[in-house]
């Protein structure tokens, strides 16, 4: 953590998702790392605990609750016998009822490639 680092709390996080206190802060932190739809939070429980000045047990409990209610997604991966977790915010799916638009992913999709071929065929 560096001086000048910050998290952003968006109004719907409180008003629509009904988050408050440490739940809101943890969610906002995770969202800050994953809001572009391509990245995720790969940090440790210690990082969140230190950043928000709350206990590790509180962080674990909050992350579990946010996963259980579907506000964040957790994926686990083992490397050399060590568990690594990544967390992603589901903010856009919840608030706007749609997936975040990822331009890079769209360019790799079959639909885009087929559309591109048709346009080149028509337009030369």
mmCIF file with all atom_site columns, C-alpha atoms in Angstrom:
data_model
loop_
_atom_site.group_PDB
_atom_site.id
_atom_site.type_symbol
_atom_site.label_atom_id
_atom_site.label_alt_id
_atom_site.label_comp_id
_atom_site.label_asym_id
_atom_site.label_entity_id
_atom_site.label_seq_id
_atom_site.pdbx_PDB_ins_code
_atom_site.Cartn_x
_atom_site.Cartn_y
_atom_site.Cartn_z
_atom_site.occupancy
_atom_site.B_iso_or_equiv
_atom_site.pdbx_formal_charge
_atom_site.auth_seq_id
_atom_site.auth_comp_id
_atom_site.auth_asym_id
_atom_site.auth_atom_id
_atom_site.pdbx_PDB_model_num
ATOM 1   C CA . UNK A 1 1   ? 0.000   0.000   0.000   1.00 0.00 ? 1   UNK A CA 1
ATOM 2   C CA . UNK A 1 2   ? 1.371   3.408   -1.000  1.00 0.00 ? 2   UNK A CA 1
ATOM 3   C CA . UNK A 1 3   ? 0.495   6.919   0.016   1.00 0.00 ? 3   UNK A CA 1
ATOM 4   C CA . UNK A 1 4   ? -2.043  8.165   -2.483  1.00 0.00 ? 4   UNK A CA 1
ATOM 5   C CA . UNK A 1 5   ? -3.751  4.790   -2.938  1.00 0.00 ? 5   UNK A CA 1
ATOM 6   C CA . UNK A 1 6   ? -7.508  4.928   -2.586  1.00 0.00 ? 6   UNK A CA 1
ATOM 7   C CA . UNK A 1 7   ? -10.750 3.050   -3.073  1.00 0.00 ? 7   UNK A CA 1
ATOM 8   C CA . UNK A 1 8   ? -13.897 4.379   -4.696  1.00 0.00 ? 8   UNK A CA 1
ATOM 9   C CA . UNK A 1 9   ? -17.310 3.824   -3.172  1.00 0.00 ? 9   UNK A CA 1
ATOM 10  C CA . UNK A 1 10  ? -20.055 4.149   -5.751  1.00 0.00 ? 10  UNK A CA 1
ATOM 11  C CA . UNK A 1 11  ? -23.496 5.268   -4.553  1.00 0.00 ? 11  UNK A CA 1
ATOM 12  C CA . UNK A 1 12  ? -25.291 2.059   -5.705  1.00 0.00 ? 12  UNK A CA 1
ATOM 13  C CA . UNK A 1 13  ? -22.948 0.000   -3.530  1.00 0.00 ? 13  UNK A CA 1
ATOM 14  C CA . UNK A 1 14  ? -24.712 1.498   -0.562  1.00 0.00 ? 14  UNK A CA 1
ATOM 15  C CA . UNK A 1 15  ? -28.165 2.320   -1.923  1.00 0.00 ? 15  UNK A CA 1
ATOM 16  C CA . UNK A 1 16  ? -28.845 -0.716  -4.147  1.00 0.00 ? 16  UNK A CA 1
ATOM 17  C CA . UNK A 1 17  ? -26.527 -3.381  -2.759  1.00 0.00 ? 17  UNK A CA 1
ATOM 18  C CA . UNK A 1 18  ? -27.289 -2.237  0.801   1.00 0.00 ? 18  UNK A CA 1
ATOM 19  C CA . UNK A 1 19  ? -23.647 -2.558  1.857   1.00 0.00 ? 19  UNK A CA 1
ATOM 20  C CA . UNK A 1 20  ? -22.261 -0.587  4.762   1.00 0.00 ? 20  UNK A CA 1
ATOM 21  C CA . UNK A 1 21  ? -19.288 -0.481  7.103   1.00 0.00 ? 21  UNK A CA 1
ATOM 22  C CA . UNK A 1 22  ? -16.534 -3.011  6.538   1.00 0.00 ? 22  UNK A CA 1
ATOM 23  C CA . UNK A 1 23  ? -18.666 -5.005  4.060   1.00 0.00 ? 23  UNK A CA 1
ATOM 24  C CA . UNK A 1 24  ? -18.835 -1.911  1.862   1.00 0.00 ? 24  UNK A CA 1
ATOM 25  C CA . UNK A 1 25  ? -15.117 -1.206  2.190   1.00 0.00 ? 25  UNK A CA 1
ATOM 26  C CA . UNK A 1 26  ? -14.058 -4.766  1.334   1.00 0.00 ? 26  UNK A CA 1
ATOM 27  C CA . UNK A 1 27  ? -16.417 -4.854  -1.651  1.00 0.00 ? 27  UNK A CA 1
ATOM 28  C CA . UNK A 1 28  ? -15.164 -1.472  -2.906  1.00 0.00 ? 28  UNK A CA 1
ATOM 29  C CA . UNK A 1 29  ? -11.562 -2.649  -2.597  1.00 0.00 ? 29  UNK A CA 1
ATOM 30  C CA . UNK A 1 30  ? -12.246 -5.843  -4.586  1.00 0.00 ? 30  UNK A CA 1
ATOM 31  C CA . UNK A 1 31  ? -14.230 -3.868  -7.162  1.00 0.00 ? 31  UNK A CA 1
ATOM 32  C CA . UNK A 1 32  ? -11.361 -1.431  -7.606  1.00 0.00 ? 32  UNK A CA 1
ATOM 33  C CA . UNK A 1 33  ? -9.085  -4.246  -8.744  1.00 0.00 ? 33  UNK A CA 1
ATOM 34  C CA . UNK A 1 34  ? -11.625 -5.986  -10.987 1.00 0.00 ? 34  UNK A CA 1
ATOM 35  C CA . UNK A 1 35  ? -13.899 -3.262  -12.354 1.00 0.00 ? 35  UNK A CA 1
ATOM 36  C CA . UNK A 1 36  ? -12.566 -3.562  -15.903 1.00 0.00 ? 36  UNK A CA 1
ATOM 37  C CA . UNK A 1 37  ? -13.823 -7.147  -16.148 1.00 0.00 ? 37  UNK A CA 1
ATOM 38  C CA . UNK A 1 38  ? -10.407 -8.507  -17.091 1.00 0.00 ? 38  UNK A CA 1
ATOM 39  C CA . UNK A 1 39  ? -8.495  -8.247  -13.845 1.00 0.00 ? 39  UNK A CA 1
ATOM 40  C CA . UNK A 1 40  ? -9.080  -9.516  -10.314 1.00 0.00 ? 40  UNK A CA 1
ATOM 41  C CA . UNK A 1 41  ? -7.853  -9.050  -6.771  1.00 0.00 ? 41  UNK A CA 1
ATOM 42  C CA . UNK A 1 42  ? -5.000  -11.502 -6.166  1.00 0.00 ? 42  UNK A CA 1
ATOM 43  C CA . UNK A 1 43  ? -3.822  -9.989  -2.895  1.00 0.00 ? 43  UNK A CA 1
ATOM 44  C CA . UNK A 1 44  ? -3.806  -11.587 0.499   1.00 0.00 ? 44  UNK A CA 1
ATOM 45  C CA . UNK A 1 45  ? -6.141  -11.469 3.457   1.00 0.00 ? 45  UNK A CA 1
ATOM 46  C CA . UNK A 1 46  ? -3.318  -9.616  5.221   1.00 0.00 ? 46  UNK A CA 1
ATOM 47  C CA . UNK A 1 47  ? -3.347  -6.933  2.543   1.00 0.00 ? 47  UNK A CA 1
ATOM 48  C CA . UNK A 1 48  ? -7.075  -6.259  3.006   1.00 0.00 ? 48  UNK A CA 1
ATOM 49  C CA . UNK A 1 49  ? -6.745  -6.440  6.771   1.00 0.00 ? 49  UNK A CA 1
ATOM 50  C CA . UNK A 1 50  ? -3.891  -3.950  6.779   1.00 0.00 ? 50  UNK A CA 1
ATOM 51  C CA . UNK A 1 51  ? -5.464  -1.629  4.215   1.00 0.00 ? 51  UNK A CA 1
ATOM 52  C CA . UNK A 1 52  ? -8.794  -1.397  6.034   1.00 0.00 ? 52  UNK A CA 1
ATOM 53  C CA . UNK A 1 53  ? -7.416  -1.798  9.564   1.00 0.00 ? 53  UNK A CA 1
ATOM 54  C CA . UNK A 1 54  ? -9.673  -4.747  10.413  1.00 0.00 ? 54  UNK A CA 1
ATOM 55  C CA . UNK A 1 55  ? -8.866  -8.233  11.673  1.00 0.00 ? 55  UNK A CA 1
ATOM 56  C CA . UNK A 1 56  ? -8.046  -11.100 9.313   1.00 0.00 ? 56  UNK A CA 1
ATOM 57  C CA . UNK A 1 57  ? -10.973 -13.075 10.749  1.00 0.00 ? 57  UNK A CA 1
ATOM 58  C CA . UNK A 1 58  ? -13.297 -10.182 9.868   1.00 0.00 ? 58  UNK A CA 1
ATOM 59  C CA . UNK A 1 59  ? -11.906 -10.087 6.321   1.00 0.00 ? 59  UNK A CA 1
ATOM 60  C CA . UNK A 1 60  ? -12.420 -13.839 5.897   1.00 0.00 ? 60  UNK A CA 1
ATOM 61  C CA . UNK A 1 61  ? -15.983 -13.584 7.193   1.00 0.00 ? 61  UNK A CA 1
ATOM 62  C CA . UNK A 1 62  ? -16.800 -10.616 4.937   1.00 0.00 ? 62  UNK A CA 1
ATOM 63  C CA . UNK A 1 63  ? -15.327 -12.264 1.826   1.00 0.00 ? 63  UNK A CA 1
ATOM 64  C CA . UNK A 1 64  ? -17.356 -15.414 2.524   1.00 0.00 ? 64  UNK A CA 1
ATOM 65  C CA . UNK A 1 65  ? -20.543 -13.376 2.976   1.00 0.00 ? 65  UNK A CA 1
ATOM 66  C CA . UNK A 1 66  ? -19.940 -11.371 -0.224  1.00 0.00 ? 66  UNK A CA 1
ATOM 67  C CA . UNK A 1 67  ? -19.363 -14.628 -2.131  1.00 0.00 ? 67  UNK A CA 1
ATOM 68  C CA . UNK A 1 68  ? -22.440 -16.272 -0.615  1.00 0.00 ? 68  UNK A CA 1
ATOM 69  C CA . UNK A 1 69  ? -24.718 -13.419 -1.693  1.00 0.00 ? 69  UNK A CA 1
ATOM 70  C CA . UNK A 1 70  ? -23.120 -13.293 -5.160  1.00 0.00 ? 70  UNK A CA 1
ATOM 71  C CA . UNK A 1 71  ? -21.556 -9.838  -4.933  1.00 0.00 ? 71  UNK A CA 1
ATOM 72  C CA . UNK A 1 72  ? -18.081 -11.224 -5.608  1.00 0.00 ? 72  UNK A CA 1
ATOM 73  C CA . UNK A 1 73  ? -16.777 -14.398 -7.221  1.00 0.00 ? 73  UNK A CA 1
ATOM 74  C CA . UNK A 1 74  ? -13.919 -16.411 -5.753  1.00 0.00 ? 74  UNK A CA 1
ATOM 75  C CA . UNK A 1 75  ? -11.697 -18.769 -7.707  1.00 0.00 ? 75  UNK A CA 1
ATOM 76  C CA . UNK A 1 76  ? -9.086  -20.934 -6.029  1.00 0.00 ? 76  UNK A CA 1
ATOM 77  C CA . UNK A 1 77  ? -5.912  -22.271 -7.580  1.00 0.00 ? 77  UNK A CA 1
ATOM 78  C CA . UNK A 1 78  ? -3.192  -24.401 -6.040  1.00 0.00 ? 78  UNK A CA 1
ATOM 79  C CA . UNK A 1 79  ? 0.423   -23.871 -6.988  1.00 0.00 ? 79  UNK A CA 1
ATOM 80  C CA . UNK A 1 80  ? 3.121   -25.976 -5.348  1.00 0.00 ? 80  UNK A CA 1
ATOM 81  C CA . UNK A 1 81  ? 0.643   -26.963 -2.656  1.00 0.00 ? 81  UNK A CA 1
ATOM 82  C CA . UNK A 1 82  ? -0.207  -23.352 -1.790  1.00 0.00 ? 82  UNK A CA 1
ATOM 83  C CA . UNK A 1 83  ? -3.741  -22.065 -2.256  1.00 0.00 ? 83  UNK A CA 1
ATOM 84  C CA . UNK A 1 84  ? -4.139  -18.798 -4.164  1.00 0.00 ? 84  UNK A CA 1
ATOM 85  C CA . UNK A 1 85  ? -7.485  -17.041 -4.400  1.00 0.00 ? 85  UNK A CA 1
ATOM 86  C CA . UNK A 1 86  ? -8.680  -14.438 -6.828  1.00 0.00 ? 86  UNK A CA 1
ATOM 87  C CA . UNK A 1 87  ? -11.753 -12.323 -6.272  1.00 0.00 ? 87  UNK A CA 1
ATOM 88  C CA . UNK A 1 88  ? -13.822 -10.460 -8.832  1.00 0.00 ? 88  UNK A CA 1
ATOM 89  C CA . UNK A 1 89  ? -16.618 -7.981  -8.335  1.00 0.00 ? 89  UNK A CA 1
ATOM 90  C CA . UNK A 1 90  ? -20.018 -8.794  -9.844  1.00 0.00 ? 90  UNK A CA 1
ATOM 91  C CA . UNK A 1 91  ? -21.106 -5.163  -9.537  1.00 0.00 ? 91  UNK A CA 1
ATOM 92  C CA . UNK A 1 92  ? -22.036 -4.590  -13.186 1.00 0.00 ? 92  UNK A CA 1
ATOM 93  C CA . UNK A 1 93  ? -23.913 -7.871  -13.469 1.00 0.00 ? 93  UNK A CA 1
ATOM 94  C CA . UNK A 1 94  ? -25.939 -6.973  -10.380 1.00 0.00 ? 94  UNK A CA 1
ATOM 95  C CA . UNK A 1 95  ? -26.539 -3.259  -10.945 1.00 0.00 ? 95  UNK A CA 1
ATOM 96  C CA . UNK A 1 96  ? -26.995 -3.254  -14.717 1.00 0.00 ? 96  UNK A CA 1
ATOM 97  C CA . UNK A 1 97  ? -28.047 -6.897  -15.125 1.00 0.00 ? 97  UNK A CA 1
ATOM 98  C CA . UNK A 1 98  ? -25.354 -7.439  -17.737 1.00 0.00 ? 98  UNK A CA 1
ATOM 99  C CA . UNK A 1 99  ? -21.743 -8.406  -18.074 1.00 0.00 ? 99  UNK A CA 1
ATOM 100 C CA . UNK A 1 100 ? -19.170 -5.663  -18.395 1.00 0.00 ? 100 UNK A CA 1
ATOM 101 C CA . UNK A 1 101 ? -18.202 -5.026  -21.982 1.00 0.00 ? 101 UNK A CA 1
ATOM 102 C CA . UNK A 1 102 ? -14.690 -6.329  -22.632 1.00 0.00 ? 102 UNK A CA 1
ATOM 103 C CA . UNK A 1 103 ? -13.492 -5.137  -26.010 1.00 0.00 ? 103 UNK A CA 1
ATOM 104 C CA . UNK A 1 104 ? -10.475 -7.466  -26.107 1.00 0.00 ? 104 UNK A CA 1
ATOM 105 C CA . UNK A 1 105 ? -12.658 -10.495 -25.389 1.00 0.00 ? 105 UNK A CA 1
ATOM 106 C CA . UNK A 1 106 ? -15.185 -9.480  -28.026 1.00 0.00 ? 106 UNK A CA 1
ATOM 107 C CA . UNK A 1 107 ? -12.488 -9.227  -30.702 1.00 0.00 ? 107 UNK A CA 1
ATOM 108 C CA . UNK A 1 108 ? -11.541 -12.854 -30.014 1.00 0.00 ? 108 UNK A CA 1
ATOM 109 C CA . UNK A 1 109 ? -15.111 -14.181 -30.151 1.00 0.00 ? 109 UNK A CA 1
ATOM 110 C CA . UNK A 1 110 ? -16.436 -16.337 -33.006 1.00 0.00 ? 110 UNK A CA 1
ATOM 111 C CA . UNK A 1 111 ? -19.327 -13.909 -33.512 1.00 0.00 ? 111 UNK A CA 1
ATOM 112 C CA . UNK A 1 112 ? -16.955 -10.996 -34.065 1.00 0.00 ? 112 UNK A CA 1
ATOM 113 C CA . UNK A 1 113 ? -14.728 -12.972 -36.436 1.00 0.00 ? 113 UNK A CA 1
ATOM 114 C CA . UNK A 1 114 ? -17.756 -14.057 -38.511 1.00 0.00 ? 114 UNK A CA 1
ATOM 115 C CA . UNK A 1 115 ? -19.123 -10.506 -38.574 1.00 0.00 ? 115 UNK A CA 1
ATOM 116 C CA . UNK A 1 116 ? -15.705 -9.175  -39.635 1.00 0.00 ? 116 UNK A CA 1
ATOM 117 C CA . UNK A 1 117 ? -15.506 -11.689 -42.515 1.00 0.00 ? 117 UNK A CA 1
ATOM 118 C CA . UNK A 1 118 ? -18.976 -10.675 -43.741 1.00 0.00 ? 118 UNK A CA 1
ATOM 119 C CA . UNK A 1 119 ? -18.123 -6.961  -43.663 1.00 0.00 ? 119 UNK A CA 1
ATOM 120 C CA . UNK A 1 120 ? -14.853 -7.535  -45.561 1.00 0.00 ? 120 UNK A CA 1
ATOM 121 C CA . UNK A 1 121 ? -16.727 -9.628  -48.126 1.00 0.00 ? 121 UNK A CA 1
ATOM 122 C CA . UNK A 1 122 ? -19.383 -6.946  -48.627 1.00 0.00 ? 122 UNK A CA 1
ATOM 123 C CA . UNK A 1 123 ? -17.149 -3.878  -48.424 1.00 0.00 ? 123 UNK A CA 1
ATOM 124 C CA . UNK A 1 124 ? -14.026 -5.342  -49.907 1.00 0.00 ? 124 UNK A CA 1
#
